[in-house]
Coordinates of N, CA, C and O in Angstrom, one line a residue:
X1 N 0.8 -1.2 0.0 CA 0.0 0.0 0.0 C 0.9 1.2 0.0 O 1.8 1.3 0.7
X2 N 0.5 2.2 -0.8 CA 1.2 3.4 -0.8 C 0.3 4.5 -0.2 O -0.9 4.6 -0.4
X3 N 1.0 5.5 0.4 CA 0.2 6.6 1.0 C 0.0 7.7 0.0 O 0.8 7.8 -0.9
X4 N -1.1 8.4 0.2 CA -1.4 9.5 -0.7 C -0.4 10.6 -0.5 O 0.0 10.8 0.6
X5 N 0.0 11.3 -1.6 CA 0.9 12.4 -1.4 C 0.1 13.5 -0.5 O -1.1 13.6 -0.6
X6 N 0.9 14.2 0.3 CA 0.4 15.1 1.2 C -0.5 16.2 0.5 O -1.5 16.7 1.0
X7 N -0.1 16.6 -0.7 CA -0.8 17.6 -1.4 C -2.2 17.2 -1.8 O -3.0 18.1 -2.1
X8 N -2.4 15.9 -2.0 CA -3.7 15.4 -2.4 C -4.6 15.0 -1.2 O -5.7 14.6 -1.4
X9 N -4.2 15.1 0.0 CA -5.0 14.7 1.1 C -6.1 15.6 1.3 O -6.0 16.8 1.0
X10 N -7.2 15.1 1.9 CA -8.4 16.0 2.1 C -8.1 17.2 3.0 O -8.6 18.2 2.9
X11 N -7.2 16.9 3.9 CA -6.8 18.0 4.9 C -6.1 19.2 4.1 O -6.4 20.3 4.4
X12 N -5.2 18.8 3.2 CA -4.5 19.9 2.5 C -5.5 20.6 1.5 O -5.4 21.8 1.2
X13 N -6.4 19.8 0.9 CA -7.4 20.4 0.0 C -8.3 21.4 0.8 O -8.6 22.5 0.3
X14 N -8.6 21.1 2.0 CA -9.4 22.0 2.9 C -8.6 23.3 3.2 O -9.1 24.4 3.1
X15 N -7.3 23.1 3.4 CA -6.4 24.2 3.7 C -6.3 25.1 2.5 O -6.3 26.4 2.6
X16 N -6.2 24.5 1.3 CA -6.0 25.3 0.1 C -7.3 26.1 -0.1 O -7.3 27.3 -0.5
X17 N -8.5 25.4 0.1 CA -9.8 26.1 -0.1 C -9.9 27.3 0.9 O -10.3 28.4 0.5
X18 N -9.5 27.1 2.1 CA -9.6 28.2 3.1 C -8.7 29.3 2.7 O -9.0 30.5 2.8
X19 N -7.5 29.0 2.3 CA -6.5 30.0 1.8 C -7.1 30.8 0.7 O -6.9 32.0 0.6
X20 N -7.7 30.1 -0.3 CA -8.3 30.8 -1.4 C -9.4 31.8 -1.0 O -9.5 32.9 -1.5
X21 N -10.3 31.3 -0.1 CA -11.4 32.1 0.4 C -10.8 33.3 1.1 O -11.3 34.5 0.9
X22 N -9.8 33.1 2.0 CA -9.2 34.3 2.7 C -8.6 35.2 1.7 O -8.7 36.5 1.9
X23 N -7.9 34.7 0.7 CA -7.3 35.6 -0.3 C -8.4 36.4 -1.0 O -8.2 37.6 -1.2
X24 N -9.5 35.8 -1.4 CA -10.6 36.5 -2.1 C -11.2 37.5 -1.1 O -11.4 38.6 -1.6
X25 N -11.4 37.2 0.1 CA -11.9 38.2 1.1 C -11.0 39.3 1.3 O -11.4 40.5 1.4
X26 N -9.7 39.1 1.4 CA -8.7 40.1 1.5 C -8.7 41.1 0.3 O -8.3 42.2 0.5
X27 N -9.1 40.6 -0.8 CA -9.0 41.4 -2.0 C -10.2 42.3 -2.2 O -10.3 43.1 -3.1
X28 N -11.3 42.2 -1.3 CA -12.4 43.0 -1.4 C -12.0 44.4 -1.1 O -11.4 44.7 -0.1
X29 N -12.2 45.4 -2.1 CA -11.8 46.8 -1.8 C -12.5 47.4 -0.7 O -13.7 47.2 -0.5
X30 N -11.8 48.2 0.1 CA -12.4 48.9 1.2 C -13.6 49.8 0.7 O -14.6 49.9 1.4
X31 N -13.5 50.3 -0.5 CA -14.5 51.2 -1.0 C -15.9 50.5 -1.0 O -16.9 51.1 -0.8
X32 N -15.9 49.2 -1.3 CA -17.1 48.4 -1.3 C -17.6 48.2 0.1 O -18.8 48.1 0.3
X33 N -16.7 48.0 1.0 CA -17.1 47.8 2.4 C -17.6 49.1 3.1 O -18.4 49.0 4.0
X34 N -17.1 50.2 2.7 CA -17.5 51.5 3.3 C -18.9 51.8 2.9 O -19.6 52.5 3.7
X35 N -19.4 51.4 1.8 CA -20.8 51.8 1.4 C -21.8 51.3 2.4 O -22.6 52.0 2.9
X36 N -21.8 50.0 2.7 CA -22.8 49.5 3.7 C -22.6 50.1 5.1 O -23.6 50.3 5.8
X37 N -21.4 50.4 5.4 CA -21.1 51.1 6.7 C -21.8 52.5 6.7 O -22.5 52.9 7.7
X38 N -21.6 53.2 5.6 CA -22.2 54.6 5.5 C -23.7 54.5 5.5 O -24.4 55.3 6.2
X39 N -24.3 53.5 4.8 CA -25.7 53.4 4.7 C -26.3 52.9 6.0 O -27.4 53.4 6.4
X40 N -25.7 52.0 6.7 CA -26.2 51.5 7.9 C -26.3 52.6 9.0 O -27.3 52.8 9.7
X41 N -25.2 53.4 9.2 CA -25.2 54.4 10.1 C -26.2 55.5 9.7 O -27.0 56.0 10.6
X42 N -26.3 55.8 8.5 CA -27.2 56.9 8.0 C -28.6 56.4 8.3 O -29.5 57.3 8.7
X43 N -29.0 55.2 8.1 CA -30.3 54.7 8.3 C -30.7 54.8 9.8 O -31.8 55.3 10.1
X44 N -29.8 54.5 10.7 CA -30.1 54.6 12.1 C -30.5 56.0 12.5 O -31.5 56.2 13.2
X45 N -29.7 57.0 12.1 CA -29.9 58.3 12.6 C -31.1 59.0 11.8 O -31.8 59.8 12.3
X46 N -31.2 58.7 10.5 CA -32.3 59.2 9.7 C -33.7 58.7 10.3 O -34.6 59.5 10.5
X47 N -33.8 57.4 10.6 CA -35.0 56.9 11.2 C -35.3 57.5 12.6 O -36.5 57.8 12.9
X48 N -34.3 57.8 13.3 CA -34.5 58.5 14.6 C -35.1 59.9 14.4 O -36.0 60.3 15.1
X49 N -34.5 60.6 13.4 CA -35.1 61.9 13.1 C -36.5 61.9 12.6 O -37.4 62.7 13.1
X50 N -36.8 60.9 11.8 CA -38.2 60.7 11.3 C -39.2 60.4 12.4 O -40.3 60.9 12.5
X51 N -38.7 59.6 13.4 CA -39.6 59.3 14.5 C -39.9 60.6 15.4 O -41.0 60.8 15.8
X52 N -38.8 61.4 15.6 CA -39.0 62.6 16.3 C -39.9 63.6 15.6 O -40.8 64.2 16.2
X53 N -39.7 63.7 14.3 CA -40.5 64.6 13.5 C -42.0 64.2 13.3 O -42.8 65.0 13.1
X54 N -42.2 62.9 13.5 CA -43.6 62.4 13.3 C -44.5 63.0 14.4 O -45.7 63.1 14.3
X55 N -43.9 63.2 15.6 CA -44.7 63.8 16.7 C -43.7 64.7 17.5 O -43.1 64.2 18.5
X56 N -43.6 65.9 17.1 CA -42.6 66.8 17.7 C -42.8 67.0 19.2 O -41.9 67.1 20.0
X57 N -44.1 67.2 19.6 CA -44.4 67.4 21.0 C -43.9 66.3 21.9 O -43.4 66.5 22.9
X58 N -44.2 65.1 21.4 CA -43.7 63.9 22.1 C -42.2 63.8 22.2 O -41.6 63.5 23.2
X59 N -41.6 64.2 21.1 CA -40.1 64.2 21.0 C -39.5 65.2 22.1 O -38.6 64.8 22.8
X60 N -40.1 66.4 22.1 CA -39.6 67.4 23.1 C -39.9 66.9 24.5 O -39.0 67.0 25.4
X61 N -41.0 66.3 24.7 CA -41.3 65.7 26.0 C -40.3 64.7 26.5 O -39.9 64.6 27.6
X62 N -39.9 63.8 25.5 CA -38.8 62.8 25.8 C -37.5 63.5 26.3 O -36.9 63.1 27.2
X63 N -37.2 64.6 25.6 CA -36.0 65.3 26.0 C -36.1 66.0 27.4 O -35.2 66.0 28.2
X64 N -37.3 66.4 27.7 CA -37.6 67.0 29.0 C -37.6 65.9 30.1 O -37.0 66.1 31.2
X65 N -38.3 64.8 29.9 CA -38.6 63.8 30.9 C -37.6 62.7 31.0 O -37.4 62.2 32.1
X66 N -37.1 62.2 29.8 CA -36.4 61.0 29.8 C -34.9 61.2 29.5 O -34.0 60.6 30.1
X67 N -34.6 62.0 28.5 CA -33.2 62.2 28.0 C -32.6 63.3 28.9 O -32.6 64.4 28.6
X68 N -32.0 62.9 30.0 CA -31.5 63.9 31.0 C -30.0 64.2 30.6 O -29.1 63.8 31.3
X69 N -29.9 65.0 29.6 CA -28.5 65.4 29.2 C -28.2 66.8 29.9 O -29.0 67.7 29.8
X70 N -27.1 66.8 30.7 CA -26.9 68.1 31.5 C -26.4 69.2 30.6 O -25.9 69.0 29.5
X71 N -26.5 70.4 31.1 CA -25.9 71.6 30.5 C -26.6 72.2 29.3 O -26.3 73.3 29.0
X72 N -27.5 71.5 28.7 CA -28.2 72.0 27.6 C -29.7 71.9 27.8 O -30.2 70.8 28.2
X73 N -30.5 73.0 27.6 CA -31.9 73.0 27.8 C -32.5 71.9 26.9 O -32.1 71.8 25.7
X74 N -33.5 71.1 27.4 CA -34.1 70.0 26.6 C -34.6 70.5 25.3 O -34.5 69.7 24.3
X75 N -35.3 71.6 25.2 CA -35.9 72.1 24.0 C -34.8 72.4 22.9 O -35.0 72.0 21.8
X76 N -33.8 73.0 23.4 CA -32.7 73.3 22.4 C -32.0 72.0 22.0 O -31.7 71.8 20.8
X77 N -31.8 71.1 22.9 CA -31.2 69.8 22.6 C -32.0 69.0 21.6 O -31.5 68.4 20.7
X78 N -33.3 69.1 21.7 CA -34.2 68.5 20.7 C -34.0 69.0 19.3 O -33.8 68.2 18.3
X79 N -33.9 70.3 19.2 CA -33.6 70.9 17.9 C -32.2 70.6 17.3 O -32.1 70.2 16.1
X80 N -31.3 70.6 18.2 CA -29.9 70.3 17.8 C -29.8 68.8 17.3 O -29.2 68.5 16.3
X81 N -30.4 68.0 18.1 CA -30.4 66.5 17.8 C -31.0 66.2 16.5 O -30.5 65.5 15.6
X82 N -32.2 66.8 16.3 CA -32.9 66.5 15.0 C -32.2 67.1 13.8 O -32.1 66.5 12.7
X83 N -31.6 68.3 14.0 CA -30.8 68.9 13.0 C -29.6 67.9 12.6 O -29.3 67.7 11.4
X84 N -28.9 67.4 13.6 CA -27.8 66.5 13.3 C -28.3 65.2 12.6 O -27.7 64.7 11.7
X85 N -29.5 64.7 13.1 CA -30.0 63.4 12.6 C -30.6 63.6 11.2 O -30.7 62.6 10.4
X86 N -30.9 64.8 10.8 CA -31.4 65.1 9.4 C -30.2 65.3 8.4 O -30.3 64.9 7.3
X87 N -29.2 66.0 8.9 CA -28.1 66.4 8.0 C -27.0 65.3 7.8 O -26.6 65.0 6.7
X88 N -26.6 64.7 8.9 CA -25.5 63.7 8.8 C -25.8 62.5 8.0 O -24.9 62.0 7.2
X89 N -27.0 61.9 8.0 CA -27.3 60.8 7.1 C -27.1 61.1 5.6 O -26.6 60.3 4.8
X90 N -27.5 62.3 5.2 CA -27.4 62.8 3.8 C -25.9 62.9 3.5 O -25.5 62.4 2.4
X91 N -25.1 63.4 4.4 CA -23.7 63.6 4.1 C -23.0 62.2 4.0 O -22.2 62.0 3.2
X92 N -23.5 61.2 4.9 CA -22.9 59.9 4.8 C -23.2 59.2 3.5 O -22.4 58.5 2.9
X93 N -24.5 59.3 3.1 CA -24.9 58.6 1.9 C -24.1 59.2 0.7 O -23.6 58.4 -0.2
X94 N -23.9 60.5 0.7 CA -23.1 61.1 -0.4 C -21.6 60.8 -0.2 O -20.9 61.0 -1.2
X95 N -21.2 60.5 1.0 CA -19.8 60.4 1.2 C -19.1 61.8 1.2 O -18.0 61.9 0.7
X96 N -19.8 62.7 1.8 CA -19.3 64.1 1.8 C -19.1 64.5 3.2 O -19.9 64.4 4.1
X97 N -17.8 65.0 3.5 CA -17.4 65.4 4.9 C -17.6 64.2 5.8 O -18.0 64.3 6.9
X98 N -17.2 63.0 5.3 CA -17.5 61.8 6.0 C -16.8 61.7 7.4 O -17.4 61.3 8.4
X99 N -15.5 62.1 7.4 CA -14.8 62.0 8.7 C -15.3 63.0 9.7 O -15.5 62.5 10.9
X100 N -15.5 64.2 9.4 CA -16.1 65.1 10.4 C -17.5 64.6 10.8 O -17.9 64.7 12.0
X101 N -18.3 64.1 9.9 CA -19.6 63.6 10.2 C -19.5 62.4 11.1 O -20.3 62.3 12.1
X102 N -18.6 61.5 10.9 CA -18.4 60.3 11.7 C -18.0 60.8 13.1 O -18.5 60.2 14.1
X103 N -17.2 61.8 13.2 CA -16.7 62.3 14.5 C -17.9 62.9 15.3 O -18.1 62.6 16.5
X104 N -18.8 63.6 14.6 CA -20.0 64.2 15.3 C -20.9 63.1 15.8 O -21.4 63.1 16.9
X105 N -21.1 62.1 14.9 CA -22.1 61.0 15.3 C -21.4 60.2 16.4 O -22.2 59.6 17.2
X106 N -20.1 60.0 16.4 CA -19.5 59.3 17.4 C -19.7 60.0 18.8 O -19.9 59.4 19.8
X107 N -19.5 61.3 18.8 CA -19.8 62.1 20.0 C -21.2 62.0 20.4 O -21.5 61.9 21.6
X108 N -22.1 62.1 19.5 CA -23.5 61.9 19.8 C -23.8 60.6 20.4 O -24.6 60.4 21.4
X109 N -23.2 59.5 19.8 CA -23.4 58.2 20.3 C -22.9 58.1 21.8 O -23.5 57.4 22.6
X110 N -21.8 58.7 22.0 CA -21.2 58.7 23.4 C -22.1 59.4 24.4 O -22.4 58.9 25.5
X111 N -22.7 60.5 24.0 CA -23.7 61.2 24.8 C -24.9 60.3 25.1 O -25.3 60.2 26.3
X112 N -25.4 59.7 24.1 CA -26.6 58.8 24.2 C -26.2 57.7 25.2 O -27.0 57.4 26.1
X113 N -25.0 57.1 25.0 CA -24.6 56.0 25.9 C -24.4 56.4 27.3 O -24.9 55.8 28.3
X114 N -23.8 57.5 27.5 CA -23.4 58.0 28.9 C -24.6 58.5 29.6 O -24.9 58.2 30.8
X115 N -25.4 59.4 29.0 CA -26.5 60.1 29.7 C -27.9 59.6 29.5 O -28.7 59.8 30.3
X116 N -28.1 58.9 28.4 CA -29.5 58.6 28.1 C -29.8 57.1 28.3 O -30.7 56.7 29.0
X117 N -29.1 56.2 27.5 CA -29.4 54.8 27.6 C -28.1 54.0 27.8 O -27.6 53.3 26.9
X118 N -27.6 54.1 29.0 CA -26.3 53.4 29.3 C -26.4 51.8 29.2 O -25.4 51.2 28.9
X119 N -27.6 51.3 29.3 CA -27.7 49.8 29.2 C -27.8 49.4 27.8 O -27.9 48.2 27.5
X120 N -27.9 50.3 26.8 CA -28.0 50.0 25.4 C -26.6 49.9 24.8 O -26.5 50.0 23.5
X121 N -25.6 49.6 25.6 CA -24.2 49.6 25.0 C -24.0 48.6 23.9 O -23.2 48.9 23.0
X122 N -24.7 47.4 23.9 CA -24.4 46.6 22.7 C -24.8 47.2 21.4 O -24.1 47.0 20.4
X123 N -25.8 48.0 21.4 CA -26.2 48.7 20.1 C -25.2 49.8 19.9 O -24.8 50.0 18.8
X124 N -24.9 50.6 20.9 CA -24.0 51.8 20.7 C -22.6 51.4 20.3 O -22.0 52.1 19.6
X125 N -22.2 50.2 20.8 CA -20.8 49.8 20.4 C -20.8 49.4 18.9 O -19.8 49.6 18.3
X126 N -21.9 48.9 18.4 CA -22.0 48.6 17.0 C -21.9 49.9 16.2 O -21.2 50.0 15.2
X127 N -22.7 50.9 16.6 CA -22.6 52.2 15.9 C -21.2 52.8 16.0 O -20.7 53.3 15.0
X128 N -20.6 52.7 17.2 CA -19.3 53.3 17.4 C -18.3 52.6 16.5 O -17.4 53.2 15.9
X129 N -18.4 51.3 16.4 CA -17.4 50.5 15.6 C -17.5 51.0 14.1 O -16.5 51.2 13.4
X130 N -18.7 51.1 13.6 CA -18.9 51.5 12.2 C -18.4 53.0 12.0 O -17.7 53.3 11.0
X131 N -18.7 53.8 13.0 CA -18.2 55.2 12.9 C -16.7 55.3 13.0 O -16.1 56.2 12.3
X132 N -16.1 54.5 13.9 CA -14.7 54.6 14.0 C -14.0 54.2 12.7 O -12.9 54.7 12.3
X133 N -14.5 53.2 12.0 CA -13.9 52.8 10.7 C -14.0 53.9 9.7 O -13.1 54.2 9.1
X134 N -15.2 54.5 9.7 CA -15.4 55.7 8.7 C -14.5 56.8 9.1 O -13.9 57.5 8.3
X135 N -14.3 57.1 10.4 CA -13.5 58.2 10.9 C -12.0 57.9 10.5 O -11.3 58.8 10.0
X136 N -11.6 56.7 10.7 CA -10.2 56.3 10.5 C -9.8 56.1 9.1 O -8.7 56.4 8.6
X137 N -10.7 55.5 8.3 CA -10.4 55.1 6.9 C -11.1 55.9 5.9 O -10.8 55.8 4.7
X138 N -12.1 56.7 6.3 CA -12.8 57.6 5.3 C -13.9 56.8 4.6 O -14.2 55.7 4.9
X139 N -14.5 57.5 3.6 CA -15.7 57.0 2.9 C -15.4 56.0 1.8 O -16.2 55.4 1.2
X140 N -14.1 55.9 1.4 CA -13.7 55.1 0.2 C -13.8 55.9 -1.1 O -14.2 57.1 -1.1
X141 N -13.5 55.2 -2.2 CA -13.4 55.9 -3.5 C -14.7 56.3 -4.0 O -14.8 57.2 -4.8
X142 N -15.8 55.5 -3.6 CA -17.1 55.8 -4.2 C -17.8 56.8 -3.3 O -18.8 56.5 -2.6
X143 N -17.3 58.1 -3.3 CA -17.8 59.1 -2.4 C -17.5 60.5 -3.0 O -16.6 60.7 -3.9
X144 N -18.2 61.5 -2.6 CA -18.0 62.8 -3.0 C -16.6 63.3 -2.4 O -15.9 64.1 -3.1
X145 N -16.3 62.9 -1.2 CA -15.0 63.2 -0.6 C -13.9 62.9 -1.6 O -13.0 63.6 -1.8
X146 N -13.9 61.6 -2.1 CA -12.9 61.2 -3.0 C -12.8 62.0 -4.3 O -11.7 62.4 -4.7
X147 N -14.0 62.3 -4.8 CA -14.0 63.1 -6.1 C -13.5 64.5 -5.8 O -12.7 65.0 -6.6
X148 N -13.9 65.1 -4.7 CA -13.4 66.4 -4.4 C -11.9 66.4 -4.1 O -11.1 67.3 -4.5
X149 N -11.4 65.4 -3.4 CA -10.0 65.3 -3.1 C -9.2 65.1 -4.4 O -8.1 65.7 -4.6
X150 N -9.7 64.3 -5.4 CA -9.0 64.2 -6.6 C -8.9 65.5 -7.4 O -7.9 65.8 -8.0
X151 N -9.9 66.3 -7.2 CA -10.0 67.6 -7.9 C -9.1 68.7 -7.2 O -8.4 69.5 -7.9
X152 N -9.2 68.7 -5.9 CA -8.6 69.8 -5.1 C -7.5 69.4 -4.2 O -6.9 70.2 -3.5
X153 N -7.2 68.1 -4.2 CA -6.1 67.6 -3.3 C -4.8 68.3 -3.5 O -4.0 68.5 -2.6
X154 N -4.4 68.5 -4.8 CA -3.1 69.1 -5.1 C -3.0 70.5 -4.5 O -1.9 70.9 -4.1
X155 N -4.1 71.2 -4.5 CA -4.1 72.6 -3.9 C -3.9 72.5 -2.4 O -3.1 73.3 -1.8
X156 N -4.5 71.5 -1.7 CA -4.4 71.4 -0.3 C -3.1 70.7 0.2 O -2.7 70.8 1.3
X157 N -2.5 70.0 -0.7 CA -1.3 69.2 -0.4 C -1.6 67.7 -0.3 O -2.6 67.3 0.2
X158 N -0.8 66.9 -0.9 CA -1.1 65.5 -1.1 C -1.0 64.7 0.2 O -1.4 63.6 0.3
X159 N -0.3 65.2 1.2 CA -0.1 64.4 2.4 C -1.3 64.1 3.2 O -1.3 63.1 3.9
X160 N -2.3 64.9 3.2 CA -3.5 64.6 4.0 C -4.6 64.2 3.0 O -5.5 64.9 2.7
X161 N -4.6 62.9 2.6 CA -5.5 62.4 1.6 C -6.7 61.7 2.3 O -6.7 61.2 3.4
X162 N -7.9 61.7 1.6 CA -9.1 61.2 2.1 C -9.1 59.7 2.2 O -8.7 59.0 1.3

């Protein structure tokens, strides 16, 4: 009896298959991965704004009675929050000012976690993870940021690229 060569063994075939899958996954461009990140975060905050706008009096009452954020009057905070929740999703979908937008939403997520719903950390950590990726890596090539950078990057200096 002769033994099978190691290269033809089922174990090595499985390892080759896994290596191919990992190579294929590694080859997925970040620009494709950034799109669902931008859309997912945009959806969360857009839906929140739509909920507040569907009944503004109830939304303001929530800021007065439930969302106990210090230092800012609840009525003002309601307007600021809805303004952020209406503008940032549009910017994320377009991939425009993505990094500053991610920073703003990361700050908002931290405020929500610390002052409003501290027990909702599993949800907030998901938002934070997506926002941190967008903050650190940007929106990808399929974005207005990338188009603007290609056009005006030389004027600003090539070292700080999107």
